[in-house]
Coordinates of C-alpha atoms in Angstrom, one line a residue:
X1 CA 63.7 -8.7 -14.1
X2 CA 61.5 -9.2 -17.2
X3 CA 59.0 -6.4 -18.1
X4 CA 56.1 -6.6 -20.6
X5 CA 55.2 -3.4 -22.4
X6 CA 52.8 -1.9 -25.0
X7 CA 53.8 1.3 -26.8
X8 CA 53.0 3.5 -29.8
X9 CA 55.7 4.9 -32.1
X10 CA 55.7 8.3 -33.8
X11 CA 53.5 7.1 -36.5
X12 CA 50.9 5.8 -34.0
X13 CA 51.6 2.1 -34.7
X14 CA 51.0 0.0 -31.6
X15 CA 53.8 -2.4 -30.6
X16 CA 54.4 -4.7 -27.7
X17 CA 57.2 -6.8 -26.3
X18 CA 59.5 -7.8 -23.5
X19 CA 62.6 -6.2 -22.0
X20 CA 65.0 -7.4 -19.3
X21 CA 66.2 -4.6 -17.0
X22 CA 67.2 -3.9 -13.4
X23 CA 64.1 -2.0 -12.5
X24 CA 60.9 -0.3 -13.7
X25 CA 62.5 3.1 -14.3
X26 CA 65.2 1.7 -16.4
X27 CA 62.6 0.3 -18.9
X28 CA 60.8 3.7 -18.9
X29 CA 64.0 5.6 -19.7
X30 CA 64.9 3.2 -22.4
X31 CA 61.4 3.3 -24.1
X32 CA 61.4 7.2 -23.9
X33 CA 64.8 7.4 -25.5
X34 CA 63.3 5.5 -28.4
X35 CA 60.6 8.1 -28.6
X36 CA 57.8 5.6 -27.8
X37 CA 54.6 6.6 -26.1
X38 CA 54.1 4.1 -23.2
X39 CA 50.6 2.5 -23.0
X40 CA 51.3 -0.2 -20.5
X41 CA 54.3 -1.5 -18.6
X42 CA 54.5 -4.1 -15.9
X43 CA 56.8 -6.7 -14.5
X44 CA 56.2 -10.3 -15.6
X45 CA 56.1 -12.5 -12.4
X46 CA 57.7 -16.0 -12.6
X47 CA 54.5 -17.6 -11.5
X48 CA 52.1 -15.6 -13.8
X49 CA 54.0 -14.7 -16.9
X50 CA 52.7 -16.0 -20.2
X51 CA 56.3 -16.4 -21.4
X52 CA 57.4 -18.5 -18.4
X53 CA 54.2 -20.5 -18.5
X54 CA 54.7 -21.3 -22.2
X55 CA 58.3 -22.6 -21.4
X56 CA 56.9 -24.9 -18.6
X57 CA 54.0 -26.3 -20.6
X58 CA 53.6 -29.9 -21.8
X59 CA 56.4 -31.6 -23.7
X60 CA 54.6 -30.9 -27.0
X61 CA 55.4 -27.3 -26.6
X62 CA 59.0 -27.7 -25.6
X63 CA 61.7 -26.7 -28.0
X64 CA 63.3 -29.8 -29.4
X65 CA 66.8 -29.8 -30.7
X66 CA 65.6 -30.6 -34.2
X67 CA 63.3 -27.7 -34.2
X68 CA 65.9 -25.3 -33.0
X69 CA 68.3 -26.4 -35.7
X70 CA 65.7 -25.8 -38.4
X71 CA 64.8 -22.4 -36.9
X72 CA 68.5 -21.3 -37.1
X73 CA 68.9 -22.6 -40.7
X74 CA 65.7 -20.9 -41.8
X75 CA 66.8 -17.6 -40.3
X76 CA 70.3 -17.9 -41.9
X77 CA 68.7 -18.7 -45.3
X78 CA 66.4 -15.7 -45.2
X79 CA 69.1 -13.3 -44.0
X80 CA 71.4 -14.5 -46.9
X81 CA 68.7 -13.5 -49.4
X82 CA 68.8 -9.9 -48.1
X83 CA 65.4 -10.1 -46.2
X84 CA 65.4 -7.6 -43.3
X85 CA 65.8 -9.1 -39.7
X86 CA 62.4 -8.0 -38.6
X87 CA 60.7 -9.5 -41.6
X88 CA 62.6 -12.9 -41.1
X89 CA 61.1 -13.1 -37.6
X90 CA 57.8 -12.1 -38.8
X91 CA 57.9 -15.2 -41.2
X92 CA 59.3 -17.5 -38.6
X93 CA 56.6 -16.5 -36.1
X94 CA 54.0 -17.4 -38.9
X95 CA 55.4 -20.7 -40.2
X96 CA 57.4 -22.4 -37.4
X97 CA 55.7 -25.6 -36.4
X98 CA 56.9 -25.6 -32.8
X99 CA 54.5 -23.6 -30.6
X100 CA 57.1 -22.3 -28.2
X101 CA 59.5 -21.3 -30.9
X102 CA 56.7 -19.5 -32.7
X103 CA 55.9 -17.5 -29.7
X104 CA 59.5 -16.8 -29.1
X105 CA 60.0 -15.5 -32.7
X106 CA 57.0 -13.2 -32.3
X107 CA 58.5 -11.8 -29.1
X108 CA 61.9 -11.4 -30.7
X109 CA 60.3 -9.5 -33.6
X110 CA 58.6 -7.2 -31.1
X111 CA 61.9 -6.6 -29.3
X112 CA 63.8 -5.9 -32.6
X113 CA 61.2 -3.2 -33.4
X114 CA 62.1 -1.4 -30.2
X115 CA 65.7 -1.2 -31.3
X116 CA 67.2 -4.1 -29.5
X117 CA 70.0 -6.0 -31.4
X118 CA 69.5 -9.7 -32.3
X119 CA 71.6 -11.1 -29.5
X120 CA 69.9 -8.8 -26.9
X121 CA 66.4 -9.9 -28.1
X122 CA 67.4 -13.5 -28.0
X123 CA 69.1 -13.2 -24.6
X124 CA 65.7 -12.4 -23.0
X125 CA 64.8 -16.0 -23.9
X126 CA 67.6 -17.8 -22.2
X127 CA 65.4 -21.0 -21.7
X128 CA 65.5 -21.4 -25.4
X129 CA 68.8 -20.0 -26.6
X130 CA 72.0 -21.1 -25.0
X131 CA 74.6 -18.5 -23.7
X132 CA 77.1 -20.0 -26.2
X133 CA 74.8 -19.2 -29.1
X134 CA 74.0 -15.7 -27.8
X135 CA 77.8 -15.0 -27.6
X136 CA 78.3 -16.3 -31.1
X137 CA 75.5 -14.2 -32.5
X138 CA 76.8 -11.2 -30.8
X139 CA 80.2 -11.7 -32.3
X140 CA 78.6 -12.3 -35.6
X141 CA 76.7 -9.1 -35.5
X142 CA 79.9 -7.2 -34.6
X143 CA 82.0 -9.0 -37.3
X144 CA 79.4 -9.0 -40.1
X145 CA 79.3 -12.7 -40.4
X146 CA 75.9 -13.4 -38.8
X147 CA 74.6 -15.7 -41.5
X148 CA 77.7 -18.0 -41.4
X149 CA 77.5 -18.1 -37.6
X150 CA 73.8 -19.1 -37.6
X151 CA 74.6 -21.9 -40.0
X152 CA 77.4 -23.0 -37.6
X153 CA 74.9 -23.0 -34.7
X154 CA 72.5 -25.1 -36.6
X155 CA 75.3 -27.6 -37.4
X156 CA 76.3 -27.7 -33.8
X157 CA 72.8 -28.2 -32.6
X158 CA 72.5 -31.2 -34.9
X159 CA 75.8 -32.6 -33.9
X160 CA 74.9 -32.4 -30.2
X161 CA 71.5 -34.0 -30.9
X162 CA 73.3 -37.0 -32.5
X163 CA 75.6 -37.4 -29.5
X164 CA 72.8 -37.0 -27.1
X165 CA 70.6 -39.5 -28.9
X166 CA 73.4 -42.0 -28.9
X167 CA 74.0 -41.7 -25.2
X168 CA 70.2 -41.8 -24.4
X169 CA 69.5 -44.7 -26.5
X170 CA 72.3 -46.6 -25.0
X171 CA 71.0 -46.0 -21.4
X172 CA 67.4 -46.9 -22.2
X173 CA 67.8 -50.7 -22.5
X174 CA 69.8 -51.2 -19.3
X175 CA 67.4 -49.0 -17.4
X176 CA 64.3 -50.9 -18.6
X177 CA 66.0 -54.3 -17.9
X178 CA 67.0 -53.2 -14.4
X179 CA 63.5 -51.8 -13.5
X180 CA 61.6 -54.9 -14.8
X181 CA 64.1 -57.2 -13.1
X182 CA 63.6 -55.5 -9.7
X183 CA 59.7 -55.6 -10.1
X184 CA 59.8 -59.3 -11.1
X185 CA 62.2 -60.2 -8.3
X186 CA 60.1 -58.4 -5.6
X187 CA 56.9 -59.9 -7.0
X188 CA 58.4 -63.4 -6.7
X189 CA 59.8 -62.9 -3.2
X190 CA 56.7 -61.2 -1.8
X191 CA 53.9 -63.2 -3.5
X192 CA 55.0 -66.4 -5.4
X193 CA 57.5 -67.7 -2.8
X194 CA 55.3 -67.4 0.3
X195 CA 52.3 -69.0 -1.6
X196 CA 54.5 -71.9 -2.8
X197 CA 55.9 -72.5 0.8
X198 CA 52.5 -72.7 2.5
X199 CA 52.1 -76.4 1.7
X200 CA 55.5 -77.1 3.4
X201 CA 54.6 -75.1 6.5
X202 CA 51.3 -77.1 6.9
X203 CA 53.1 -80.4 6.6
X204 CA 55.6 -79.2 9.3
X205 CA 58.6 -79.9 6.9
X206 CA 61.7 -77.9 8.0
X207 CA 62.8 -75.5 5.3
X208 CA 66.4 -75.2 4.2
X209 CA 68.3 -72.2 5.6
X210 CA 68.5 -70.4 2.1
X211 CA 64.8 -70.9 1.4
X212 CA 63.9 -69.8 4.9
X213 CA 66.1 -66.7 4.5
X214 CA 64.4 -65.7 1.2
X215 CA 61.0 -66.5 2.7
X216 CA 61.7 -64.1 5.5
X217 CA 62.8 -61.4 3.1
X218 CA 59.6 -62.0 0.9
X219 CA 57.3 -61.8 3.9
X220 CA 59.0 -58.7 5.2
X221 CA 58.5 -57.0 1.8
X222 CA 54.9 -58.2 1.6
X223 CA 54.0 -57.0 5.2
X224 CA 55.8 -53.7 4.8
X225 CA 55.3 -53.0 1.1
X226 CA 53.5 -49.6 1.6
X227 CA 56.2 -48.4 4.1
X228 CA 59.0 -49.6 1.8
X229 CA 57.4 -47.8 -1.2
X230 CA 57.0 -44.6 0.9
X231 CA 60.6 -44.8 2.1
X232 CA 61.9 -45.5 -1.5
X233 CA 59.9 -42.6 -2.8
X234 CA 61.1 -40.3 0.0
X235 CA 64.7 -41.3 -0.7
X236 CA 64.4 -40.7 -4.5
X237 CA 62.7 -37.3 -3.9
X238 CA 65.4 -36.4 -1.4
X239 CA 68.2 -37.5 -3.7
X240 CA 66.8 -35.5 -6.6
X241 CA 66.3 -32.4 -4.5
X242 CA 69.9 -32.7 -3.1
X243 CA 71.1 -33.3 -6.6
X244 CA 69.8 -29.9 -7.7
X245 CA 71.9 -28.1 -5.1
X246 CA 75.4 -26.9 -6.1
X247 CA 77.1 -29.2 -3.6
X248 CA 74.9 -32.2 -4.4
X249 CA 75.4 -31.9 -8.1
X250 CA 79.1 -31.5 -7.8
X251 CA 79.2 -34.6 -5.5
X252 CA 77.1 -36.7 -7.9
X253 CA 79.1 -35.5 -11.0
X254 CA 82.3 -36.5 -9.2
X255 CA 81.1 -40.0 -8.6
X256 CA 80.0 -40.2 -12.2
X257 CA 83.4 -39.5 -13.4
X258 CA 84.9 -42.2 -11.2
X259 CA 82.6 -44.9 -12.3
X260 CA 84.1 -47.8 -14.3
X261 CA 83.4 -47.5 -18.0
X262 CA 80.7 -44.9 -17.5
X263 CA 83.1 -42.2 -16.2
X264 CA 85.2 -42.7 -19.3
X265 CA 82.2 -42.1 -21.6
X266 CA 81.2 -38.9 -19.7
X267 CA 84.7 -37.6 -19.9
X268 CA 84.8 -38.1 -23.8
X269 CA 81.3 -36.5 -24.2
X270 CA 82.3 -33.4 -22.2
X271 CA 85.7 -33.1 -23.9
X272 CA 84.1 -33.4 -27.3
X273 CA 81.5 -30.7 -26.3
X274 CA 84.2 -28.5 -24.7
X275 CA 86.6 -28.5 -27.7
X276 CA 83.8 -28.1 -30.3
X277 CA 82.2 -25.2 -28.5
X278 CA 85.4 -23.5 -27.7
X279 CA 86.5 -23.8 -31.4
X280 CA 83.2 -22.3 -32.5
X281 CA 83.3 -19.4 -30.2
X282 CA 86.9 -18.5 -31.2
X283 CA 86.2 -18.9 -34.9
X284 CA 83.1 -16.6 -34.4
X285 CA 85.3 -13.8 -33.0
X286 CA 84.6 -14.3 -29.3
X287 CA 87.7 -13.5 -27.2
X288 CA 89.3 -16.5 -25.5
X289 CA 88.7 -15.3 -21.9
X290 CA 85.0 -14.5 -22.8
X291 CA 84.7 -17.9 -24.4
X292 CA 85.9 -19.7 -21.3
X293 CA 83.5 -17.7 -19.1
X294 CA 80.6 -18.7 -21.3
X295 CA 81.7 -22.3 -21.3
X296 CA 81.6 -22.5 -17.5
X297 CA 77.8 -22.3 -17.5
X298 CA 77.1 -24.8 -20.3
X299 CA 79.3 -27.8 -19.5
X300 CA 77.1 -30.5 -18.1
X301 CA 79.5 -32.1 -15.6
X302 CA 80.1 -29.6 -12.6
X303 CA 83.5 -31.0 -11.9
X304 CA 84.6 -30.2 -15.4
X305 CA 82.8 -26.9 -15.2
X306 CA 84.8 -26.1 -12.0
X307 CA 88.0 -27.0 -13.8
X308 CA 87.2 -24.7 -16.8
X309 CA 86.4 -21.9 -14.3
X310 CA 89.9 -22.4 -12.8
X311 CA 91.5 -22.3 -16.2
X312 CA 89.5 -19.1 -17.0
X313 CA 91.0 -17.6 -13.8
X314 CA 94.5 -18.5 -14.9
X315 CA 93.9 -17.1 -18.5
X316 CA 92.8 -13.9 -16.8
X317 CA 96.2 -13.8 -15.0
X318 CA 98.0 -14.0 -18.4
X319 CA 98.6 -17.8 -18.6
X320 CA 98.1 -19.9 -21.8
X321 CA 95.3 -22.4 -22.1
X322 CA 97.3 -25.7 -22.3
X323 CA 99.2 -25.4 -19.0
X324 CA 96.2 -24.7 -16.6
X325 CA 94.1 -27.2 -18.5
X326 CA 96.7 -29.9 -18.0
X327 CA 96.9 -29.1 -14.3
X328 CA 93.3 -29.9 -13.8
X329 CA 94.0 -33.6 -14.4
X330 CA 90.7 -34.0 -16.2
X331 CA 92.0 -33.7 -19.8
X332 CA 94.1 -36.3 -21.5
X333 CA 97.7 -35.3 -22.5
X334 CA 96.6 -35.4 -26.2
X335 CA 94.2 -32.7 -25.6
X336 CA 96.6 -30.3 -23.8
X337 CA 99.4 -31.0 -26.2
X338 CA 97.4 -30.3 -29.3
X339 CA 96.0 -27.2 -27.8
X340 CA 99.5 -26.1 -26.8
X341 CA 100.7 -26.7 -30.4
X342 CA 97.7 -24.7 -31.7
X343 CA 98.5 -21.8 -29.4
X344 CA 102.2 -21.7 -30.5
X345 CA 101.5 -22.1 -34.2
X346 CA 98.3 -19.9 -34.4
X347 CA 96.2 -22.8 -35.4
X348 CA 94.2 -23.2 -32.2
X349 CA 90.8 -23.2 -34.0
X350 CA 91.9 -25.9 -36.3
X351 CA 93.3 -28.0 -33.5
X352 CA 90.2 -27.7 -31.4
X353 CA 88.1 -28.8 -34.5
X354 CA 90.4 -31.9 -34.9
X355 CA 90.1 -32.8 -31.3
X356 CA 86.3 -32.4 -31.3
X357 CA 85.9 -34.7 -34.3
X358 CA 88.3 -37.3 -32.7
X359 CA 86.4 -37.3 -29.4
X360 CA 83.0 -37.3 -31.1
X361 CA 84.1 -40.5 -32.9
X362 CA 85.5 -41.8 -29.6
X363 CA 82.1 -41.3 -28.0
X364 CA 80.5 -43.6 -30.4
X365 CA 83.1 -46.3 -29.9
X366 CA 82.9 -45.9 -26.1
X367 CA 79.1 -46.1 -26.0
X368 CA 79.1 -49.2 -28.2
X369 CA 81.8 -50.8 -26.1
X370 CA 80.0 -49.9 -22.9
X371 CA 76.7 -51.5 -24.2
X372 CA 78.6 -54.7 -25.2
X373 CA 79.6 -55.2 -21.7
X374 CA 76.5 -53.8 -19.8
X375 CA 73.9 -55.8 -21.7
X376 CA 75.3 -59.4 -21.2
X377 CA 76.3 -58.4 -17.6
X378 CA 72.8 -57.4 -16.7
X379 CA 71.3 -60.5 -18.2
X380 CA 73.8 -62.7 -16.3
X381 CA 73.1 -60.9 -13.0
X382 CA 69.3 -61.1 -13.5
X383 CA 69.6 -64.8 -14.4
X384 CA 71.7 -65.6 -11.4
X385 CA 69.3 -63.8 -9.0
X386 CA 66.2 -65.5 -10.5
X387 CA 68.0 -68.8 -10.7
X388 CA 68.9 -68.6 -7.0
X389 CA 65.2 -67.9 -6.1
X390 CA 64.1 -70.9 -8.2
X391 CA 66.6 -73.0 -6.4
X392 CA 65.3 -71.7 -3.0
X393 CA 61.8 -72.8 -4.1
X394 CA 62.7 -76.2 -5.2
X395 CA 65.2 -77.0 -2.4
X396 CA 62.4 -78.2 0.0
X397 CA 61.1 -80.4 -2.7
X398 CA 64.4 -82.1 -3.2
X399 CA 64.9 -82.5 0.5
X400 CA 61.4 -84.1 0.8
X401 CA 62.0 -86.4 -2.1
X402 CA 65.4 -87.4 -0.6
X403 CA 63.8 -88.0 2.8
X404 CA 61.1 -90.2 1.4
X405 CA 63.6 -92.2 -0.6
X406 CA 61.8 -91.6 -3.9

């Protein structure tokens, strides 16, 4: 639970901040141990907390990847000059452009003043900072390499931003084409086709089977448009709700991995992310088992996340990484073989870095290849459907002309 507090220190300075604890008494005990005089202490409810509200505000207040990368770089730069940690966050709270990050920096500053370490203060804001980064920062604090680790985090954030932008930009065009095509086809079937066929129904001309079939579909859509929209909306809401459950998300992610072309891209993205993050965690001094346990919660695809969890259990029993990873069947032989070599030669960190670089390049090639197939395929399908509708519209005309002998 998250608690908000106001206290005074021995010198009478007023301070405020947030603490995460199991109960109210635990916070009191902690603050008293720090010799603070408690002015106010209350639990922040999920539906009323300023902190949670600020996270859920409009997209202009959300923390963008670019902003987070800049935040980490600025923090690393200031720490490298010898500026005290609290002063660093005071500066960040004053000059950071993103509103959400500015508020977060101010709250971290307040938490640091109460004696929390940096990773403890950041862990409170898990909607902003990934568990991966919290673990790396914790290791950096223990190992005395915090500045270098913050720079690695910034680089990783930028790297992930590039991959995400590549995948998102590739999916935008097909999505727009598909939505526009569906709207146009429904409009033609429900409104254009029936209007065009009225003259033939008045003249008593018998419509060809294909035209009559499409006309029946169009009339059905037009007569039941509100009901169809309601059902479609309900199905979408139901599917999204189901997709947020553990079983639903696992099922959907399993289907994604089995899709032609798309499944291959998803695998490459997840392998690139997995190897890069595992390498970063290990190089930061995080133990291998702890690194796997952190990765379980940050891998996007739940099928792969479940596989990582299984590997984590095998490592806990004393197994190596490569063997259990190979048994999942989700990682290519090259991945498991290079990891095996890295484990045997003590170059695991280096091998993971090479694998990550290779698969990040493969993601770019795979996305480009996928788009080179999907774009013309979509255009052909849309052209065929609209062409079939046009033929259905003009078939009665051709039949009439043939009948009249013109």
